[in-house]
Short mmCIF file of C-alpha atoms in Angstrom, two decimals:
data_model
loop_
_atom_site.label_atom_id
_atom_site.label_comp_id
_atom_site.label_asym_id
_atom_site.label_seq_id
_atom_site.Cartn_x
_atom_site.Cartn_y
_atom_site.Cartn_z
CA GLY A 1 30.47 2.88 -20.39
CA ASP A 2 26.95 1.42 -20.81
CA SER A 3 24.02 3.30 -19.05
CA VAL A 4 20.21 3.11 -19.06
CA THR A 5 17.84 6.18 -18.98
CA GLN A 6 14.26 5.98 -17.88
CA MET A 7 11.51 8.37 -17.42
CA GLU A 8 11.27 10.19 -14.25
CA GLY A 9 8.40 9.49 -12.11
CA PRO A 10 6.22 9.38 -10.31
CA VAL A 11 3.57 8.43 -12.60
CA THR A 12 0.12 8.41 -11.31
CA LEU A 13 -2.76 6.74 -13.49
CA SER A 14 -6.46 5.81 -13.09
CA GLU A 15 -7.21 2.13 -13.16
CA GLU A 16 -7.59 0.96 -16.71
CA ALA A 17 -5.48 3.75 -18.08
CA PHE A 18 -2.69 3.06 -20.49
CA LEU A 19 0.90 3.05 -19.56
CA THR A 20 4.08 3.79 -21.06
CA ILE A 21 7.39 4.06 -19.13
CA ASN A 22 10.32 5.17 -21.45
CA CYS A 23 13.86 3.34 -21.34
CA THR A 24 16.91 4.27 -23.74
CA TYR A 25 19.91 2.68 -23.27
CA THR A 26 23.72 3.26 -24.47
CA ALA A 27 26.00 0.26 -25.13
CA THR A 28 29.13 -0.80 -27.19
CA GLY A 29 27.64 -4.14 -27.94
CA TYR A 30 24.51 -6.15 -27.83
CA PRO A 31 23.22 -6.39 -24.33
CA SER A 32 20.30 -8.12 -23.09
CA LEU A 33 17.28 -5.58 -21.82
CA PHE A 34 15.00 -6.28 -18.65
CA TRP A 35 12.33 -4.66 -16.83
CA TYR A 36 12.28 -5.12 -12.95
CA VAL A 37 9.49 -4.49 -10.67
CA GLN A 38 9.76 -3.65 -7.12
CA TYR A 39 6.55 -3.95 -5.27
CA PRO A 40 6.11 -2.13 -1.85
CA GLY A 41 8.39 -3.70 0.97
CA GLU A 42 9.76 -6.35 -1.68
CA GLY A 43 12.95 -6.84 -3.64
CA LEU A 44 13.09 -6.56 -7.28
CA GLN A 45 11.63 -9.48 -9.37
CA LEU A 46 12.09 -9.73 -13.31
CA LEU A 47 9.07 -8.71 -15.15
CA LEU A 48 10.12 -9.34 -18.70
CA LYS A 49 13.05 -9.46 -20.78
CA ALA A 50 14.47 -9.50 -24.56
CA THR A 51 17.87 -10.75 -25.59
CA LYS A 52 18.30 -9.67 -28.99
CA ALA A 53 16.87 -6.76 -31.59
CA ASP A 54 13.16 -7.12 -32.36
CA ASP A 55 12.64 -9.39 -29.52
CA LYS A 56 9.44 -8.48 -27.60
CA GLY A 57 9.35 -9.43 -23.88
CA SER A 58 5.87 -9.83 -22.21
CA ASN A 59 4.46 -10.89 -18.82
CA LYS A 60 1.06 -10.12 -16.85
CA GLY A 61 0.06 -8.04 -19.54
CA PHE A 62 3.28 -5.77 -19.74
CA GLU A 63 5.25 -5.81 -23.08
CA ALA A 64 8.38 -4.17 -24.52
CA THR A 65 10.18 -4.71 -27.49
CA TYR A 66 14.03 -4.40 -28.08
CA ARG A 67 14.50 -1.49 -30.72
CA LYS A 68 18.06 -1.32 -31.83
CA GLU A 69 17.51 1.62 -34.11
CA THR A 70 16.17 3.87 -31.45
CA THR A 71 18.11 2.18 -28.56
CA SER A 72 14.89 1.91 -26.37
CA PHE A 73 12.74 -0.59 -24.65
CA HIS A 74 9.59 1.00 -23.54
CA LEU A 75 7.58 -0.58 -21.19
CA GLU A 76 3.77 -0.50 -22.01
CA LYS A 77 0.84 -1.85 -20.50
CA GLY A 78 -2.97 -1.52 -22.08
CA SER A 79 -5.12 -1.50 -19.04
CA VAL A 80 -3.15 -0.78 -15.45
CA GLN A 81 -4.74 -2.13 -12.10
CA VAL A 82 -4.17 -0.82 -8.62
CA SER A 83 -1.95 -3.82 -8.05
CA ASP A 84 0.68 -2.74 -10.80
CA SER A 85 1.55 0.18 -8.37
CA ALA A 86 5.35 -0.37 -7.75
CA VAL A 87 8.60 0.94 -8.86
CA TYR A 88 9.72 -0.09 -12.35
CA PHE A 89 13.48 -0.44 -13.41
CA CYS A 90 14.77 -0.62 -16.86
CA ALA A 91 18.21 -2.65 -17.01
CA LEU A 92 20.81 -3.80 -19.24
CA ASN A 93 23.39 -6.74 -19.00
CA GLU A 94 26.42 -6.98 -21.18
CA ASP A 95 29.21 -9.14 -20.57
CA ASN A 96 27.75 -9.63 -17.12
CA ASP A 97 27.96 -6.06 -16.19
CA MET A 98 24.22 -5.19 -15.23
CA ARG A 99 23.32 -1.30 -15.17
CA PHE A 100 19.99 -0.19 -13.83
CA GLY A 101 17.86 3.00 -14.47
CA ALA A 102 16.86 5.26 -11.63
CA GLY A 103 13.41 3.65 -11.45
CA THR A 104 10.09 4.94 -12.07
CA ARG A 105 7.24 4.88 -9.38
CA LEU A 106 3.99 3.99 -10.79
CA THR A 107 0.72 4.55 -8.55
CA VAL A 108 -2.36 3.37 -9.95
CA LYS A 109 -5.55 4.85 -8.29
CA PRO A 110 -9.19 3.15 -8.28
CA ASP B 1 10.44 -16.76 -4.08
CA SER B 2 13.78 -15.79 -5.92
CA GLY B 3 15.77 -18.58 -3.87
CA VAL B 4 18.07 -15.73 -2.61
CA THR B 5 18.13 -15.53 0.99
CA GLN B 6 19.22 -12.38 2.90
CA THR B 7 19.82 -11.90 6.63
CA PRO B 8 18.75 -9.98 8.86
CA LYS B 9 15.78 -8.51 7.26
CA HIS B 10 15.74 -5.55 9.56
CA LEU B 11 18.64 -3.89 11.62
CA ILE B 12 18.90 -0.86 13.60
CA THR B 13 22.25 0.21 15.12
CA ALA B 14 23.98 3.48 16.21
CA THR B 15 26.61 5.53 14.51
CA GLY B 16 29.94 4.42 14.61
CA GLN B 17 28.96 0.78 14.88
CA ARG B 18 29.54 -2.23 12.37
CA VAL B 19 27.37 -4.59 11.14
CA THR B 20 27.55 -7.78 8.77
CA LEU B 21 24.86 -8.42 6.18
CA ARG B 22 24.67 -11.97 4.96
CA CYS B 23 23.40 -13.40 1.57
CA SER B 24 22.87 -16.93 0.46
CA PRO B 25 22.79 -17.15 -3.49
CA ARG B 26 20.37 -19.42 -5.33
CA SER B 27 21.56 -23.01 -5.46
CA GLY B 28 24.38 -23.33 -7.97
CA ASP B 29 24.53 -19.43 -8.81
CA LEU B 30 28.25 -18.39 -8.70
CA SER B 31 28.10 -14.66 -8.95
CA VAL B 32 26.75 -12.34 -5.85
CA TYR B 33 26.24 -8.68 -6.51
CA TRP B 34 25.49 -6.32 -3.74
CA TYR B 35 23.27 -3.21 -4.13
CA GLN B 36 22.43 -0.02 -1.99
CA GLN B 37 18.97 1.34 -2.44
CA SER B 38 18.36 4.61 -0.86
CA LEU B 39 15.40 6.49 0.12
CA ASP B 40 15.10 8.16 -3.23
CA GLN B 41 14.80 4.65 -4.51
CA GLY B 42 17.96 4.43 -7.06
CA LEU B 43 19.88 1.39 -6.85
CA GLN B 44 23.75 1.89 -6.54
CA PHE B 45 25.96 -1.19 -7.49
CA LEU B 46 28.39 -1.85 -4.70
CA ILE B 47 30.68 -5.02 -5.62
CA GLN B 48 30.11 -8.35 -7.46
CA TYR B 49 31.81 -11.60 -6.58
CA TYR B 50 32.24 -14.58 -8.83
CA ASN B 51 33.20 -17.92 -7.16
CA GLY B 52 34.79 -16.48 -4.42
CA GLU B 53 36.90 -13.81 -6.41
CA GLU B 54 36.05 -9.95 -6.68
CA ARG B 55 34.84 -9.20 -10.38
CA ALA B 56 33.57 -5.62 -10.34
CA LYS B 57 33.53 -2.80 -8.15
CA GLY B 58 31.06 -0.07 -7.91
CA ASN B 59 30.95 2.94 -5.59
CA ILE B 60 31.53 0.98 -2.46
CA LEU B 61 33.07 2.96 0.23
CA GLU B 62 36.28 2.20 2.02
CA ARG B 63 34.52 1.59 5.31
CA PHE B 64 32.38 -1.18 3.63
CA SER B 65 33.89 -4.36 2.46
CA ALA B 66 32.79 -7.79 1.17
CA GLN B 67 33.51 -11.46 0.59
CA GLN B 68 32.28 -14.51 -0.94
CA PHE B 69 33.33 -17.77 0.90
CA PRO B 70 34.03 -21.42 -0.51
CA ASP B 71 30.32 -22.11 0.10
CA LEU B 72 29.47 -19.15 -2.21
CA HIS B 73 27.59 -17.35 0.47
CA SER B 74 28.70 -13.65 0.97
CA GLU B 75 28.87 -11.02 3.47
CA LEU B 76 28.80 -7.46 3.39
CA ASN B 77 30.75 -5.65 6.17
CA LEU B 78 29.57 -1.99 7.16
CA SER B 79 31.92 -0.33 9.51
CA SER B 80 31.89 3.07 11.20
CA LEU B 81 28.23 3.54 10.38
CA GLU B 82 27.09 6.91 9.59
CA LEU B 83 23.30 8.22 9.61
CA GLY B 84 23.70 8.33 5.61
CA ASP B 85 23.96 4.44 5.36
CA SER B 86 20.73 3.88 6.26
CA ALA B 87 19.04 1.98 3.21
CA LEU B 88 18.00 -1.13 1.96
CA TYR B 89 20.87 -3.37 1.04
CA PHE B 90 20.14 -6.09 -1.66
CA CYS B 91 22.11 -9.17 -2.58
CA ALA B 92 21.27 -10.72 -6.04
CA SER B 93 22.77 -13.78 -7.56
CA SER B 94 23.21 -15.17 -11.15
CA PRO B 95 24.22 -18.19 -12.89
CA SER B 96 26.52 -16.49 -15.15
CA SER B 97 30.07 -18.14 -15.55
CA GLY B 98 31.55 -15.53 -17.57
CA ARG B 99 30.26 -13.31 -20.33
CA GLY B 100 26.92 -13.60 -19.32
CA THR B 101 23.84 -11.56 -20.36
CA GLY B 102 21.32 -12.97 -18.15
CA GLU B 103 19.16 -11.93 -15.36
CA LEU B 104 19.85 -11.49 -11.75
CA PHE B 105 17.70 -12.91 -9.01
CA PHE B 106 17.25 -10.57 -5.89
CA GLY B 107 16.69 -11.36 -2.57
CA GLU B 108 14.23 -9.30 -0.20
CA GLY B 109 16.86 -7.01 0.91
CA SER B 110 18.30 -6.16 4.50
CA ARG B 111 16.79 -2.64 5.60
CA LEU B 112 19.66 -0.97 7.78
CA THR B 113 18.75 2.08 9.91
CA VAL B 114 21.57 3.83 11.59
CA LEU B 115 20.33 5.99 14.49
#
């Protein structure tokens, strides 16, 4: 079945550092891909999404590109802030079957 | 605010007890999903309903059950509670009417503590 694998955390960075969180997927068809973010004490909220190959999703300085050839959807941000500290989940949705990765905890230190 | 409402936000109970968690989806959303998030942060899919009918089932224990009512709100019933059932329980909704590929909208969760 479909699945999502994302890099294990925790990830600790200094403010203004470059962030990459790797995400790869397996799917039988052409899923939509998502990154969700969970801030402390809150529910998950959509950060960005891409619905077809080569699409780039972006929001709040984060971006990810749907790479069909490498079945990847890596999350990047050029300069992280303390407020970006959260848990990040990669996910795919194919035919209304939503699958989440295990989550990566990011801590950004001043 | 995602538009998904979950109650209660916090619940403390004892082993062996039964609790009911409630979820009101976004207006117009027909699909409701339930997830369990344990302390190690992983999200475990429990069950999905679409317009009142069970659509998909994940690793939901037999002690747990759910339903979606005609007004589309959903309840998750957890019985014979064990210490290991302590977790955050999330509800999510989606407007998908069938073979969708869209996003889910999450509530803020119900934190269950079993003592």
